[in-house]
Amino acid sequence: MLIGVDVGGTNLKAGAVTEDGGLLSVSTRPFGRFTGAEDFALRLVQLARDAAEKAGASPGEIRGVGIGVPGAVEDGDILYTVNIPLSRLPLRALFQKYLAVPVALGNDADCAALGEWRCGAGRGCRDFAVITLGTGVGGGLILNGGLYTGGGMAGEVGHMVTHAGGIPCSCGRRGCWERYASATALADRARQEGRLRPDSRLSLLGEGVTAKDVFSAAQAGDDLARSLCGAYAREVAEGIVNLLNVLHLQRIALGGGVCAAPEELLIKPVRDLVHRTCYARRSRQIPEVVRAQLGNRAGIVGAALLGDAGRR
Amino acid sequence: MLIGVDVGGTNLKAGAVTEDGGLLSVSTRPFGRFTGAEDFALRLVQLARDAAEKAGASPGEIRGVGIGVPGAVEDGDILYTVNIPLSRLPLRALFQKYLAVPVALGNDADCAALGEWRCGAGRGCRDFAVITLGTGVGGGLILNGGLYTGGGMAGEVGHMVTHAGGIPCSCGRRGCWERYASATALADRARQEGRLRPDSRLSLLGEGVTAKDVFSAAQAGDDLARSLCGAYAREVAEGIVNLLNVLHLQRIALGGGVCAAPEELLIKPVRDLVHRTCYARRSRQIPEVVRAQLGNRAGIVGAALLGDAGRR
C-alpha cells in the first residue's frame, strides 16, 4: 500500500492508495500554525499513519510515501513554496526519522498530472498535461510517457507571457497568462465591469463576486456574464494553443474550481478555439481538450504514485 | 558510417557522419524542379551515395540514413512541408526501393537540436532546446535526455502567441512570437522605421534592408539600429523566458543567421533578460543561453543520428 500526501496552504491531506491508483482512505487536518520543520514533518507522518489505519493497514504495510507540495522540490528537499513557510526544508530526511520508508517529493501540479494520467483524464496518453485554473494557472506535464519536471521547476505555464507589456505579474514580468486566464482574473474582471453595469447580476454581487458567480449568472442568461465567460474562454484557449504548438500534446485536461462550469460555457468554447487555431489542426493527431476527472483526489493519488514515476 | 540528409527549399545536402557525430564529407545539389516523388527519392539516394563515396566508403558501408525535412513527419512519411511540394510523401518506402538501409525521418529543427545536443552547444544537457531565428522562428527540443517530437509536430515555438491580438500570422492567429522575433520581423521593422528616419544608415539601405544590416549598422553606432537591436533582443527574450518557465530547460542555444551578430548586441542582452526575469532565477539551476555551435552542419549531423534517437 502507498500513501499520498497533499500539502496545501489550508489543509494537509493524506490518502492510502493501491499500487494501481485506487484511493482507499483520506485523512485531513488543517495546516495550522507552523511551529518548525521537525514538527511539520512529524504531523505529516501522523497523518500518513492515520490514513493507513483508516484503510485497515498497519504502518508496516506502507511501501512508500509520496508528498506533493505547492512549490519547487529537488532531491527530497523543498526548495521553496508559494504562500506557505516551507522553503529550504529537507522534508524527506525529516520524515524518514519517524517513518523508515521510501519517500518521494513532488510539485503539487506534477502530482495532479501524474494522478490524472495514471487514473483519470490522461489514461493511455504518451504526451499529456493538466492545466489548473485557480488562484493562478498551474501545469503538470507528462511527456514521452513519463512525468516531466525539468529538474523540479517546469510547468510554470501561468507565467508564459501572452500579452507582452500587459498586466504586471507577481513574477516580475508583464502580461503573464495567469493574469488573464486564472479564476482570480475572471473574478477581477467581473468586479470591474460589474461596477459599470448596474443592470447586471454581477453588480449586485459587488466586490465579493467570484468566478463561479460569473458562470452562474451566465447560465441564468446575464449578458455581461455571458460576454465575460466568452472572453475568458478565449484567454484560456490562447495559452493552451501556445502549449500545444510547442509540445503537440495528445490531450490537455483542465482542472480547478472553474472547470465545474457548464461544458458549453468553458470546455466547449475552449475546445472549439483550440481545434480551429492550433498549428496541428490539419495533422492526423488533433489534440483533445477535456475536463480533469479526479478533482482534489488527483493530488493525493499522484503523490502516492510519485515513487513509481522514477523522479524523486 | 551514417548518412545525414538535409532537405531545404534551396539545396539538398547529404553528409557522411561517424557514429559519434563526426562529419566526414558533404555533398550538395540544388533542390531544382520537383518532378515527382519517385524521382525526388532517387535524387536523395544519389546524394547519399555521393557523400559516402566522398568519405571513401562504399554504399554497402552505410549503416543507416536519416533525413531532415522542413515540415511534419510521421512513421517514415512526410505529412506536409513548408514552402516545398513534398506533402503526403512516403519517403522512407521510396528511398528504400533504391538503397536498402534503415531510414529515419525527422523534422529539420529536431535534427538541428539533436546535432547540437550530441556534438555541439547542448552536450551533456538533459533538457535542452535549439531556437532558430530565421525567416520564422523554429525550435527543436531535447527533454529528459532524448529528442521530444510529440508525435512529429512539436517545437512550433514561433507560433506561441506573445502579443495577443497583435500582428496577424500565416498560421491564422495574431501576435505569434515569430512575427516579433524572427530575422524577417527585424528586417520589416527596420524598413518601416528607416522610412521615417532619413538620418539613419538604415534608410539608405531602403527596402532591401536585412537583419544582418541592422546589426552591422548598430555596431557602427547608428542610433536607430541600436534601438531596434535592443527591442529585438527583448522580443527574443520574451519567448525564451516563456519556454523556460514551461520547460525549465538547462540550456537554450540560439541559431540562425542573426546569431552571428556580435555577442553584446544579441546573445548577451537576451541572456541578461532571461536571467533577470525567468521564474527559476532564484533556483539552483539557472538556465543558460548560448549560441548554437554547428551552424548548417547541425542539420546533417542530427539527421544522421536520428536512428539512434529512437524515433523515426
mmCIF file of N, CA and C in Angstrom, chain B residues 167-240:
data_model
loop_
_atom_site.group_PDB
_atom_site.id
_atom_site.type_symbol
_atom_site.label_atom_id
_atom_site.label_comp_id
_atom_site.label_asym_id
_atom_site.label_seq_id
_atom_site.Cartn_x
_atom_site.Cartn_y
_atom_site.Cartn_z
ATOM 1 N N ILE B 167 0.156 41.289 -34.464
ATOM 2 C CA ILE B 167 0.325 41.157 -35.916
ATOM 3 C C ILE B 167 -0.225 39.815 -36.412
ATOM 4 N N PRO B 168 -1.050 39.829 -37.471
ATOM 5 C CA PRO B 168 -1.584 38.568 -37.998
ATOM 6 C C PRO B 168 -0.455 37.648 -38.490
ATOM 7 N N CYS B 169 -0.638 36.351 -38.262
ATOM 8 C CA CYS B 169 0.377 35.363 -38.636
ATOM 9 C C CYS B 169 -0.214 34.406 -39.665
ATOM 10 N N SER B 170 0.653 33.836 -40.498
ATOM 11 C CA SER B 170 0.201 32.899 -41.527
ATOM 12 C C SER B 170 -0.478 31.670 -40.928
ATOM 13 N N CYS B 171 -0.252 31.407 -39.644
ATOM 14 C CA CYS B 171 -0.851 30.233 -39.007
ATOM 15 C C CYS B 171 -2.317 30.481 -38.663
ATOM 16 N N GLY B 172 -2.769 31.715 -38.803
ATOM 17 C CA GLY B 172 -4.171 32.018 -38.530
ATOM 18 C C GLY B 172 -4.400 32.763 -37.216
ATOM 19 N N ARG B 173 -3.363 32.793 -36.334
ATOM 20 C CA ARG B 173 -3.530 33.515 -35.076
ATOM 21 C C ARG B 173 -2.952 34.928 -35.219
ATOM 22 N N ARG B 174 -3.042 35.695 -34.170
ATOM 23 C CA ARG B 174 -2.458 37.035 -34.162
ATOM 24 C C ARG B 174 -1.454 37.141 -33.031
ATOM 25 N N GLY B 175 -0.315 37.776 -33.316
ATOM 26 C CA GLY B 175 0.651 38.042 -32.256
ATOM 27 C C GLY B 175 1.612 36.908 -31.965
ATOM 28 N N CYS B 176 1.820 36.015 -32.940
ATOM 29 C CA CYS B 176 2.774 34.912 -32.742
ATOM 30 C C CYS B 176 4.189 35.475 -32.539
ATOM 31 N N TRP B 177 4.938 34.770 -31.704
ATOM 32 C CA TRP B 177 6.305 35.180 -31.371
ATOM 33 C C TRP B 177 7.131 35.459 -32.612
ATOM 34 N N GLU B 178 6.990 34.615 -33.648
ATOM 35 C CA GLU B 178 7.864 34.792 -34.812
ATOM 36 C C GLU B 178 7.573 36.067 -35.584
ATOM 37 N N ARG B 179 6.412 36.677 -35.365
ATOM 38 C CA ARG B 179 6.131 37.970 -36.002
ATOM 39 C C ARG B 179 6.950 39.089 -35.353
ATOM 40 N N TYR B 180 7.593 38.787 -34.221
ATOM 41 C CA TYR B 180 8.357 39.795 -33.484
ATOM 42 C C TYR B 180 9.834 39.415 -33.335
ATOM 43 N N ALA B 181 10.135 38.107 -33.383
ATOM 44 C CA ALA B 181 11.478 37.654 -33.032
ATOM 45 C C ALA B 181 12.230 36.978 -34.174
ATOM 46 N N SER B 182 11.617 36.877 -35.352
ATOM 47 C CA SER B 182 12.339 36.276 -36.483
ATOM 48 C C SER B 182 13.250 37.337 -37.110
ATOM 49 N N ALA B 183 14.202 36.882 -37.906
ATOM 50 C CA ALA B 183 15.063 37.815 -38.641
ATOM 51 C C ALA B 183 14.200 38.659 -39.572
ATOM 52 N N THR B 184 13.191 38.024 -40.154
ATOM 53 C CA THR B 184 12.255 38.743 -41.029
ATOM 54 C C THR B 184 11.587 39.903 -40.295
ATOM 55 N N ALA B 185 11.178 39.651 -39.050
ATOM 56 C CA ALA B 185 10.497 40.684 -38.269
ATOM 57 C C ALA B 185 11.425 41.872 -38.036
ATOM 58 N N LEU B 186 12.697 41.580 -37.748
ATOM 59 C CA LEU B 186 13.654 42.666 -37.518
ATOM 60 C C LEU B 186 13.848 43.480 -38.801
ATOM 61 N N ALA B 187 13.978 42.788 -39.935
ATOM 62 C CA ALA B 187 14.160 43.489 -41.212
ATOM 63 C C ALA B 187 12.926 44.335 -41.541
ATOM 64 N N ASP B 188 11.746 43.773 -41.315
ATOM 65 C CA ASP B 188 10.496 44.520 -41.585
ATOM 66 C C ASP B 188 10.450 45.805 -40.768
ATOM 67 N N ARG B 189 10.799 45.641 -39.503
ATOM 68 C CA ARG B 189 10.777 46.779 -38.585
ATOM 69 C C ARG B 189 11.769 47.859 -39.050
ATOM 70 N N ALA B 190 12.955 47.410 -39.491
ATOM 71 C CA ALA B 190 13.990 48.344 -39.943
ATOM 72 C C ALA B 190 13.521 49.100 -41.185
ATOM 73 N N ARG B 191 12.815 48.399 -42.051
ATOM 74 C CA ARG B 191 12.297 49.012 -43.277
ATOM 75 C C ARG B 191 11.299 50.114 -42.920
ATOM 76 N N GLN B 192 10.363 49.775 -42.013
ATOM 77 C CA GLN B 192 9.343 50.757 -41.613
ATOM 78 C C GLN B 192 9.963 51.975 -40.938
ATOM 79 N N GLU B 193 10.832 51.699 -39.977
ATOM 80 C CA GLU B 193 11.407 52.811 -39.203
ATOM 81 C C GLU B 193 12.389 53.610 -40.057
ATOM 82 N N GLY B 194 13.078 52.918 -40.952
ATOM 83 C CA GLY B 194 14.059 53.579 -41.811
ATOM 84 C C GLY B 194 13.421 54.671 -42.656
ATOM 85 N N ARG B 195 12.185 54.389 -43.111
ATOM 86 C CA ARG B 195 11.469 55.377 -43.938
ATOM 87 C C ARG B 195 11.249 56.685 -43.176
ATOM 88 N N LEU B 196 11.050 56.560 -41.867
ATOM 89 C CA LEU B 196 10.726 57.729 -41.047
ATOM 90 C C LEU B 196 11.971 58.448 -40.547
ATOM 91 N N ARG B 197 13.133 57.804 -40.720
ATOM 92 C CA ARG B 197 14.356 58.380 -40.159
ATOM 93 C C ARG B 197 15.443 58.496 -41.207
ATOM 94 N N PRO B 198 15.345 59.511 -42.058
ATOM 95 C CA PRO B 198 16.315 59.643 -43.155
ATOM 96 C C PRO B 198 17.744 59.843 -42.665
ATOM 97 N N ASP B 199 17.911 60.184 -41.363
ATOM 98 C CA ASP B 199 19.255 60.356 -40.821
ATOM 99 C C ASP B 199 19.946 59.013 -40.559
ATOM 100 N N SER B 200 19.189 57.937 -40.561
ATOM 101 C CA SER B 200 19.776 56.640 -40.199
ATOM 102 C C SER B 200 20.386 55.937 -41.406
ATOM 103 N N ARG B 201 21.437 55.166 -41.143
ATOM 104 C CA ARG B 201 22.021 54.322 -42.199
ATOM 105 C C ARG B 201 20.980 53.386 -42.797
ATOM 106 N N LEU B 202 20.011 53.002 -41.969
ATOM 107 C CA LEU B 202 19.022 52.026 -42.419
ATOM 108 C C LEU B 202 18.175 52.577 -43.557
ATOM 109 N N SER B 203 17.920 53.900 -43.526
ATOM 110 C CA SER B 203 17.086 54.463 -44.591
ATOM 111 C C SER B 203 17.837 54.425 -45.912
ATOM 112 N N LEU B 204 19.179 54.512 -45.879
ATOM 113 C CA LEU B 204 19.971 54.435 -47.111
ATOM 114 C C LEU B 204 19.850 53.059 -47.758
ATOM 115 N N LEU B 205 19.668 52.050 -46.919
ATOM 116 C CA LEU B 205 19.591 50.682 -47.443
ATOM 117 C C LEU B 205 18.233 50.410 -48.066
ATOM 118 N N GLY B 206 17.268 51.274 -47.733
ATOM 119 C CA GLY B 206 15.961 51.209 -48.387
ATOM 120 C C GLY B 206 15.207 49.920 -48.130
ATOM 121 N N GLU B 207 14.468 49.483 -49.145
ATOM 122 C CA GLU B 207 13.547 48.356 -48.982
ATOM 123 C C GLU B 207 14.280 47.025 -48.825
ATOM 124 N N GLY B 208 15.534 46.968 -49.264
ATOM 125 C CA GLY B 208 16.234 45.688 -49.228
ATOM 126 C C GLY B 208 16.969 45.416 -47.925
ATOM 127 N N VAL B 209 16.745 46.231 -46.901
ATOM 128 C CA VAL B 209 17.487 46.087 -45.647
ATOM 129 C C VAL B 209 17.248 44.708 -45.010
ATOM 130 N N THR B 210 18.318 44.104 -44.500
ATOM 131 C CA THR B 210 18.213 42.779 -43.882
ATOM 132 C C THR B 210 18.508 42.874 -42.382
ATOM 133 N N ALA B 211 18.220 41.796 -41.665
ATOM 134 C CA ALA B 211 18.505 41.760 -40.236
ATOM 135 C C ALA B 211 20.006 41.970 -40.004
ATOM 136 N N LYS B 212 20.802 41.363 -40.873
ATOM 137 C CA LYS B 212 22.250 41.494 -40.757
ATOM 138 C C LYS B 212 22.675 42.958 -40.878
ATOM 139 N N ASP B 213 22.048 43.673 -41.820
ATOM 140 C CA ASP B 213 22.343 45.112 -41.984
ATOM 141 C C ASP B 213 22.076 45.868 -40.683
ATOM 142 N N VAL B 214 20.995 45.509 -39.991
ATOM 143 C CA VAL B 214 20.639 46.229 -38.770
ATOM 144 C C VAL B 214 21.734 46.029 -37.717
ATOM 145 N N PHE B 215 22.209 44.806 -37.596
ATOM 146 C CA PHE B 215 23.279 44.566 -36.617
ATOM 147 C C PHE B 215 24.578 45.278 -37.023
ATOM 148 N N SER B 216 24.873 45.281 -38.325
ATOM 149 C CA SER B 216 26.076 45.992 -38.780
ATOM 150 C C SER B 216 25.974 47.477 -38.468
ATOM 151 N N ALA B 217 24.810 48.066 -38.758
ATOM 152 C CA ALA B 217 24.615 49.499 -38.514
ATOM 153 C C ALA B 217 24.693 49.798 -37.014
ATOM 154 N N ALA B 218 24.148 48.900 -36.210
ATOM 155 C CA ALA B 218 24.205 49.098 -34.751
ATOM 156 C C ALA B 218 25.652 49.064 -34.283
ATOM 157 N N GLN B 219 26.423 48.124 -34.834
ATOM 158 C CA GLN B 219 27.832 48.010 -34.471
ATOM 159 C C GLN B 219 28.600 49.272 -34.854
ATOM 160 N N ALA B 220 28.164 49.896 -35.963
ATOM 161 C CA ALA B 220 28.812 51.131 -36.420
ATOM 162 C C ALA B 220 28.290 52.354 -35.670
ATOM 163 N N GLY B 221 27.358 52.130 -34.716
ATOM 164 C CA GLY B 221 26.931 53.233 -33.859
ATOM 165 C C GLY B 221 25.645 53.928 -34.274
ATOM 166 N N ASP B 222 24.968 53.420 -35.279
ATOM 167 C CA ASP B 222 23.716 54.052 -35.718
ATOM 168 C C ASP B 222 22.657 53.960 -34.614
ATOM 169 N N ASP B 223 22.064 55.109 -34.257
ATOM 170 C CA ASP B 223 21.122 55.152 -33.138
ATOM 171 C C ASP B 223 19.872 54.311 -33.366
ATOM 172 N N LEU B 224 19.263 54.511 -34.520
ATOM 173 C CA LEU B 224 18.039 53.758 -34.807
ATOM 174 C C LEU B 224 18.321 52.259 -34.773
ATOM 175 N N ALA B 225 19.417 51.855 -35.397
ATOM 176 C CA ALA B 225 19.753 50.431 -35.451
ATOM 177 C C ALA B 225 19.984 49.879 -34.042
ATOM 178 N N ARG B 226 20.661 50.668 -33.202
ATOM 179 C CA ARG B 226 20.911 50.201 -31.828
ATOM 180 C C ARG B 226 19.586 50.013 -31.086
ATOM 181 N N SER B 227 18.698 50.960 -31.292
ATOM 182 C CA SER B 227 17.421 50.862 -30.601
ATOM 183 C C SER B 227 16.603 49.673 -31.119
ATOM 184 N N LEU B 228 16.655 49.423 -32.424
ATOM 185 C CA LEU B 228 15.936 48.270 -32.981
ATOM 186 C C LEU B 228 16.523 46.961 -32.461
ATOM 187 N N CYS B 229 17.860 46.897 -32.345
ATOM 188 C CA CYS B 229 18.500 45.678 -31.843
ATOM 189 C C CYS B 229 18.091 45.431 -30.389
ATOM 190 N N GLY B 230 18.007 46.502 -29.599
ATOM 191 C CA GLY B 230 17.592 46.362 -28.201
ATOM 192 C C GLY B 230 16.176 45.836 -28.099
ATOM 193 N N ALA B 231 15.276 46.420 -28.902
ATOM 194 C CA ALA B 231 13.877 45.983 -28.888
ATOM 195 C C ALA B 231 13.779 44.534 -29.368
ATOM 196 N N TYR B 232 14.583 44.190 -30.365
ATOM 197 C CA TYR B 232 14.564 42.821 -30.900
ATOM 198 C C TYR B 232 15.008 41.827 -29.829
ATOM 199 N N ALA B 233 16.071 42.147 -29.105
ATOM 200 C CA ALA B 233 16.542 41.250 -28.038
ATOM 201 C C ALA B 233 15.442 41.049 -26.996
ATOM 202 N N ARG B 234 14.675 42.100 -26.706
ATOM 203 C CA ARG B 234 13.582 41.958 -25.734
ATOM 204 C C ARG B 234 12.498 41.015 -26.252
ATOM 205 N N GLU B 235 12.208 41.090 -27.543
ATOM 206 C CA GLU B 235 11.203 40.181 -28.110
ATOM 207 C C GLU B 235 11.713 38.730 -28.086
ATOM 208 N N VAL B 236 12.991 38.561 -28.423
ATOM 209 C CA VAL B 236 13.565 37.206 -28.400
ATOM 210 C C VAL B 236 13.501 36.658 -26.976
ATOM 211 N N ALA B 237 13.884 37.486 -26.006
ATOM 212 C CA ALA B 237 13.889 37.043 -24.609
ATOM 213 C C ALA B 237 12.476 36.695 -24.126
ATOM 214 N N GLU B 238 11.483 37.443 -24.572
ATOM 215 C CA GLU B 238 10.106 37.198 -24.117
ATOM 216 C C GLU B 238 9.700 35.739 -24.374
ATOM 217 N N GLY B 239 9.937 35.285 -25.587
ATOM 218 C CA GLY B 239 9.555 33.914 -25.926
ATOM 219 C C GLY B 239 10.442 32.886 -25.254
ATOM 220 N N ILE B 240 11.719 33.197 -25.121
ATOM 221 C CA ILE B 240 12.629 32.240 -24.490
ATOM 222 C C ILE B 240 12.266 32.058 -23.019
#
